[in-house]
Amino acid sequence: MKPPIRPARSGSRIVTLTMNPALDITTTADRVRHTEKVRCHGARYDAGGGGINVARIAHALGASASAVFPAGGQTGQLVADLVAESDVPFRRIPIADTTRESFTINDTCSGHQYRFVLPGPRLTFAEQAQCLDELRLAARSADFVVASGSLPPGAPADYYQRVADICAELGSLLVLDTSGSGLRHITFGVFLLKASVRELRECIGSDLGTESEQVAAALKFIRCGRAQAVVVSLGSHGALLATPHGCQRFLSVPVRTVSGVGAGDAMVAAITVGFSRGWPIDKSVRFGIAAGAAMLMTPGTAACNCADAERLFEIVPEPTEV
């Protein structure tokens, strides 16, 4: 399976949409204990949210990428400033409410990582509509649109289906990475769906404890016409790929983990970059595995290093048929 070949367009070949961006704050503590004050050491600030991460990582991997996102308040301004510092072009939709924060603490004593994620601002109907309008303008020059991350409180459950409709209208291919109601209410129009086993389990309503059950769930999305292909991320166990032509299993590559935040976004970014290079889907997923591993080696949600991703790509095993 290979993305359709089309004439090159002007502008960014990859456009991302982040409906619920965040200011990602990462810090370190000697030990995290309940009740007591937790004294932290230093802090790292990154522009976060699925689509923003994807755009930053795609840019780091050498692709032409831009980001569309709503942002409000001082936190939203800082997110926009950080995106600008990464040299990723973006369209910011001003909103009245304040952009959320996400907080990660690395416990040096236990080696555990604790993540605290706020729900995010409530967008008005007009703000939601403006996000779609700005996406439509940006996607006119895009070959691929990546909609990634959660929907903000109050957004209609079929919001990502509206995004799929825009992509179909403009001829852009949609890569979707979301969960909850945003995933459950997709009915058609997704080129590639990426989901974790947990996200797939919550959507299907089944345990999905075995590989065969995971494959069957992925194939169900394809047979219902909701997606042309599905990648199921398995964390340290790699990934599964389901297409109309069959299913494949991909193994991960072991690396020393600094932070697990953003590895899934790196996978989505690299897969989409592979598509933009004209690669077939299995090669693109292998690149996604490599970039996800490279992301584990970076602090906070800093974009992975392109050299690391390319080096790891050389040692990602070829997939096996399921």
Coordinates of C-alpha atoms in Angstrom, one line a residue:
M1 CA 0.0 0.0 0.0
K2 CA 1.4 3.3 -1.1
P3 CA -0.1 6.8 -0.8
P4 CA -1.4 8.1 -4.2
I5 CA 1.2 10.0 -6.2
R6 CA 0.0 13.5 -7.0
P7 CA 1.6 16.7 -8.3
A8 CA 3.6 18.6 -5.7
R9 CA 1.8 21.5 -4.1
S10 CA 3.1 24.8 -2.8
G11 CA 3.3 25.3 0.9
S12 CA 3.6 22.7 3.7
R13 CA 3.2 19.1 2.5
I14 CA 2.2 18.1 6.0
V15 CA -0.3 20.1 8.1
T16 CA -1.2 19.2 11.6
L17 CA -4.3 20.0 13.7
T18 CA -4.1 20.2 17.5
M19 CA -7.5 21.0 19.1
N20 CA -6.2 20.7 22.7
P21 CA -2.6 21.9 22.8
A22 CA -0.7 22.2 26.1
L23 CA 2.3 23.8 27.7
D24 CA 4.4 20.7 28.6
I25 CA 6.4 21.2 31.8
T26 CA 8.9 18.5 32.7
T27 CA 10.9 18.4 36.0
T28 CA 12.8 16.1 38.3
A29 CA 12.4 15.2 42.0
D30 CA 14.4 12.9 44.3
R31 CA 11.2 11.2 45.4
V32 CA 7.5 11.7 44.8
R33 CA 5.5 11.2 48.1
H34 CA 1.9 11.9 48.9
T35 CA 1.0 14.6 51.4
E36 CA 4.6 16.0 51.6
K37 CA 5.9 18.8 49.5
V38 CA 7.8 17.5 46.5
R39 CA 10.9 19.6 45.9
C40 CA 11.7 19.7 42.1
H41 CA 14.9 20.4 40.4
G42 CA 14.8 22.6 37.2
A43 CA 12.0 22.7 34.6
R44 CA 11.8 22.2 30.9
Y45 CA 9.0 23.9 28.9
D46 CA 7.9 22.6 25.5
A47 CA 5.0 23.3 23.2
G48 CA 2.8 20.2 23.4
G49 CA -0.3 18.5 22.2
G50 CA -0.3 15.7 19.6
G51 CA -0.4 17.7 16.4
I52 CA 2.1 20.3 17.6
N53 CA 4.5 17.5 18.5
V54 CA 4.0 15.8 15.1
A55 CA 4.8 19.1 13.3
R56 CA 7.9 19.8 15.3
I57 CA 9.2 16.2 14.9
A58 CA 8.3 16.1 11.1
H59 CA 10.3 19.4 10.8
A60 CA 13.2 17.9 12.7
L61 CA 13.1 14.9 10.3
G62 CA 13.5 17.3 7.3
A63 CA 9.9 17.5 6.1
S64 CA 7.8 20.6 5.2
A65 CA 5.3 20.8 8.1
S66 CA 3.0 23.4 9.6
A67 CA 0.7 23.5 12.6
V68 CA -2.9 24.7 13.2
F69 CA -4.0 25.1 16.8
P70 CA -6.2 27.3 19.1
A71 CA -4.4 29.0 22.0
G72 CA -5.5 31.5 24.7
G73 CA -4.1 33.3 27.7
Q74 CA -0.5 33.6 28.8
T75 CA 0.0 29.9 28.5
G76 CA -1.3 29.9 25.0
Q77 CA 1.1 32.8 24.1
L78 CA 4.0 30.8 25.5
V79 CA 3.0 27.7 23.5
A80 CA 2.9 29.9 20.3
D81 CA 6.3 31.4 21.1
L82 CA 7.8 28.0 21.6
V83 CA 6.4 26.7 18.3
A84 CA 7.8 29.8 16.6
E85 CA 11.2 29.1 18.2
S86 CA 11.1 25.6 16.6
D87 CA 10.9 27.3 13.1
V88 CA 7.6 25.5 12.4
P89 CA 5.1 27.7 10.5
F90 CA 1.7 27.9 12.3
R91 CA -1.8 29.3 12.3
R92 CA -3.0 30.2 15.8
I93 CA -6.7 30.6 16.5
P94 CA -7.1 33.0 19.4
I95 CA -9.5 31.7 22.1
A96 CA -11.0 33.4 25.2
D97 CA -10.1 30.6 27.6
T98 CA -6.6 29.7 28.7
T99 CA -4.6 26.9 27.1
R100 CA -3.9 24.0 29.5
E101 CA -0.7 22.8 31.1
S102 CA 0.6 19.2 31.3
F103 CA 3.1 18.4 34.1
T104 CA 5.6 15.5 34.1
I105 CA 7.8 14.6 37.1
N106 CA 10.7 12.2 36.8
D107 CA 11.3 10.4 40.1
T108 CA 15.1 9.8 40.3
C109 CA 14.8 7.3 43.2
S110 CA 12.3 4.9 41.7
G111 CA 12.9 5.7 38.0
H112 CA 9.2 6.2 37.6
Q113 CA 7.6 9.0 35.6
Y114 CA 4.4 10.7 36.7
R115 CA 2.3 12.6 34.3
F116 CA -0.5 15.0 35.2
V117 CA -2.7 16.2 32.3
L118 CA -5.4 18.9 32.6
P119 CA -8.6 18.7 30.6
G120 CA -8.1 21.9 28.6
P121 CA -10.1 25.0 27.8
R122 CA -13.7 25.0 26.5
L123 CA -13.9 26.4 23.0
T124 CA -16.9 28.4 21.9
F125 CA -18.9 27.3 18.8
A126 CA -17.3 30.2 16.8
E127 CA -13.8 29.2 17.9
Q128 CA -14.4 25.6 16.9
A129 CA -15.6 26.8 13.5
Q130 CA -12.7 29.1 13.0
C131 CA -10.3 26.1 13.7
L132 CA -11.9 24.3 10.8
D133 CA -11.8 27.4 8.6
E134 CA -8.0 27.8 9.3
L135 CA -7.4 24.1 8.7
R136 CA -9.2 24.3 5.3
L137 CA -7.0 27.2 4.3
A138 CA -3.8 25.4 5.4
A139 CA -4.8 22.1 3.9
R140 CA -5.3 23.5 0.4
S141 CA -1.5 23.2 0.0
A142 CA -1.1 19.9 1.9
D143 CA -0.7 16.4 0.8
F144 CA -1.3 15.1 4.3
V145 CA -3.2 16.3 7.3
V146 CA -2.5 14.9 10.7
A147 CA -5.2 15.4 13.3
S148 CA -3.7 14.3 16.6
G149 CA -4.6 14.5 20.3
S150 CA -7.7 14.8 22.4
L151 CA -10.7 17.0 21.8
P152 CA -11.2 19.9 24.2
P153 CA -14.2 19.9 26.6
G154 CA -17.4 20.7 24.8
A155 CA -16.3 19.9 21.3
P156 CA -18.8 17.8 19.4
A157 CA -17.9 14.1 19.3
D158 CA -17.9 14.1 15.5
Y159 CA -15.4 17.0 15.2
Y160 CA -12.7 14.8 13.6
Q161 CA -15.3 13.5 11.1
R162 CA -15.7 17.1 10.1
V163 CA -12.0 17.2 9.6
A164 CA -12.1 14.1 7.5
D165 CA -14.8 15.7 5.4
I166 CA -12.6 18.7 4.7
C167 CA -9.7 16.4 3.7
A168 CA -11.9 14.5 1.3
E169 CA -13.1 17.7 -0.2
L170 CA -9.6 19.1 -0.7
G171 CA -7.9 15.8 -1.7
S172 CA -5.6 15.6 1.3
L173 CA -4.9 12.3 3.1
L174 CA -5.9 12.2 6.7
V175 CA -3.7 10.6 9.4
L176 CA -5.7 10.4 12.7
D177 CA -4.3 9.7 16.2
T178 CA -7.0 10.3 18.9
S179 CA -9.0 8.5 21.5
G180 CA -12.4 8.5 23.3
S181 CA -15.4 10.0 21.5
G182 CA -13.2 11.5 18.8
L183 CA -12.2 8.0 17.7
R184 CA -15.6 6.4 18.3
H185 CA -17.4 8.9 16.0
I186 CA -15.2 8.5 12.9
T187 CA -17.3 6.9 10.2
F188 CA -15.2 7.2 7.1
G189 CA -12.4 9.2 5.3
V190 CA -9.3 8.3 7.4
F191 CA -6.2 7.2 5.3
L192 CA -4.3 6.0 8.3
L193 CA -5.5 5.5 11.9
K194 CA -2.9 5.1 14.6
A195 CA -4.2 3.9 18.0
S196 CA -2.7 2.2 21.1
V197 CA -4.2 -1.0 22.4
R198 CA -5.8 0.9 25.2
E199 CA -7.4 3.4 22.8
L200 CA -8.6 0.6 20.6
R201 CA -9.9 -1.4 23.6
E202 CA -11.9 1.6 24.8
C203 CA -13.4 2.2 21.4
I204 CA -14.2 -1.4 20.6
G205 CA -15.4 -2.3 24.2
S206 CA -13.4 -5.5 24.3
D207 CA -10.4 -6.7 26.2
L208 CA -8.1 -7.2 23.2
G209 CA -5.8 -9.3 25.3
T210 CA -4.4 -11.3 22.4
E211 CA -2.7 -10.4 19.1
S212 CA -5.4 -12.0 17.1
E213 CA -8.1 -9.9 18.9
Q214 CA -6.0 -6.8 18.3
V215 CA -5.7 -7.6 14.6
A216 CA -9.4 -8.4 14.3
A217 CA -10.3 -5.0 15.9
A218 CA -8.0 -3.2 13.5
L219 CA -9.5 -5.0 10.5
K220 CA -13.0 -4.1 11.7
F221 CA -12.1 -0.4 11.2
I222 CA -11.0 -1.1 7.6
R223 CA -13.9 -3.4 6.6
C224 CA -16.4 -0.8 7.9
G225 CA -14.7 1.8 5.7
R226 CA -13.6 4.0 8.6
A227 CA -9.9 3.8 7.7
Q228 CA -7.8 2.5 4.8
A229 CA -5.1 1.3 7.2
V230 CA -4.6 1.0 11.0
V231 CA -1.4 1.0 13.0
V232 CA -1.7 -0.4 16.5
S233 CA 1.1 0.8 18.7
L234 CA 2.3 -1.8 21.3
G235 CA 4.9 0.3 23.2
S236 CA 8.1 -1.6 23.9
H237 CA 6.6 -4.6 21.9
G238 CA 6.5 -2.7 18.6
A239 CA 3.4 -2.3 16.5
L240 CA 0.8 -4.1 14.3
L241 CA -0.2 -2.9 10.8
A242 CA -3.5 -3.8 9.3
T243 CA -4.3 -3.1 5.6
P244 CA -6.8 -4.5 3.2
H245 CA -3.9 -6.7 1.9
G246 CA -3.0 -8.3 5.2
C247 CA -1.4 -7.7 8.6
Q248 CA 2.2 -7.3 9.8
R249 CA 3.9 -7.2 13.1
F250 CA 6.9 -4.8 13.7
L251 CA 9.4 -5.2 16.5
S252 CA 10.8 -2.3 18.4
V253 CA 14.5 -1.4 18.9
P254 CA 15.8 -1.2 22.5
V255 CA 17.2 2.2 23.6
R256 CA 18.0 3.9 26.9
T257 CA 14.9 5.8 27.9
V258 CA 15.1 9.3 29.1
S259 CA 11.4 10.2 28.8
G260 CA 8.4 8.3 27.4
V261 CA 6.4 11.4 26.6
G262 CA 5.8 12.0 22.9
A263 CA 7.0 8.6 21.5
G264 CA 3.6 8.0 19.9
D265 CA 3.6 11.4 18.3
A266 CA 7.1 10.7 16.9
M267 CA 5.8 7.5 15.4
V268 CA 3.0 9.3 13.7
A269 CA 5.3 12.1 12.5
A270 CA 7.8 9.7 11.0
I271 CA 5.2 7.5 9.3
T272 CA 3.7 10.6 7.7
V273 CA 7.2 11.8 6.7
G274 CA 7.7 8.4 5.0
F275 CA 4.5 8.9 3.1
S276 CA 5.6 12.4 2.0
R277 CA 8.8 10.7 0.6
G278 CA 6.7 8.4 -1.4
W279 CA 7.5 5.3 0.7
P280 CA 5.2 2.3 1.0
I281 CA 3.4 1.9 4.2
D282 CA 5.5 -0.9 5.7
K283 CA 8.7 1.1 5.2
S284 CA 7.0 4.2 6.7
V285 CA 5.9 2.3 9.8
R286 CA 9.5 1.0 10.2
F287 CA 10.6 4.7 10.2
G288 CA 7.9 5.4 12.7
I289 CA 9.3 2.7 15.0
A290 CA 12.7 4.2 14.7
A291 CA 11.6 7.8 15.4
G292 CA 9.5 6.6 18.4
A293 CA 12.6 4.9 19.9
A294 CA 14.7 8.1 19.2
M295 CA 12.0 10.1 21.0
L296 CA 12.5 8.0 24.1
M297 CA 16.1 9.3 24.2
T298 CA 15.1 13.0 24.5
P299 CA 14.1 15.0 27.6
G300 CA 10.5 16.1 28.0
T301 CA 8.8 16.5 24.6
A302 CA 11.9 17.8 22.8
A303 CA 11.9 16.7 19.2
C304 CA 13.9 13.6 18.5
N305 CA 17.2 13.9 16.8
C306 CA 17.1 13.2 13.0
A307 CA 20.4 11.4 13.0
D308 CA 19.2 9.1 15.8
A309 CA 16.0 8.3 14.0
E310 CA 17.9 7.5 10.7
R311 CA 20.5 5.4 12.5
L312 CA 17.8 3.4 14.4
F313 CA 15.8 3.0 11.1
E314 CA 18.7 1.0 9.7
I315 CA 18.3 -1.6 12.5
V316 CA 14.5 -1.9 12.7
P317 CA 13.8 -5.5 11.7
E318 CA 11.6 -6.1 8.6
P319 CA 8.0 -6.9 9.6
T320 CA 6.6 -10.4 9.7
E321 CA 3.2 -11.5 8.4
V322 CA 0.5 -12.1 11.1

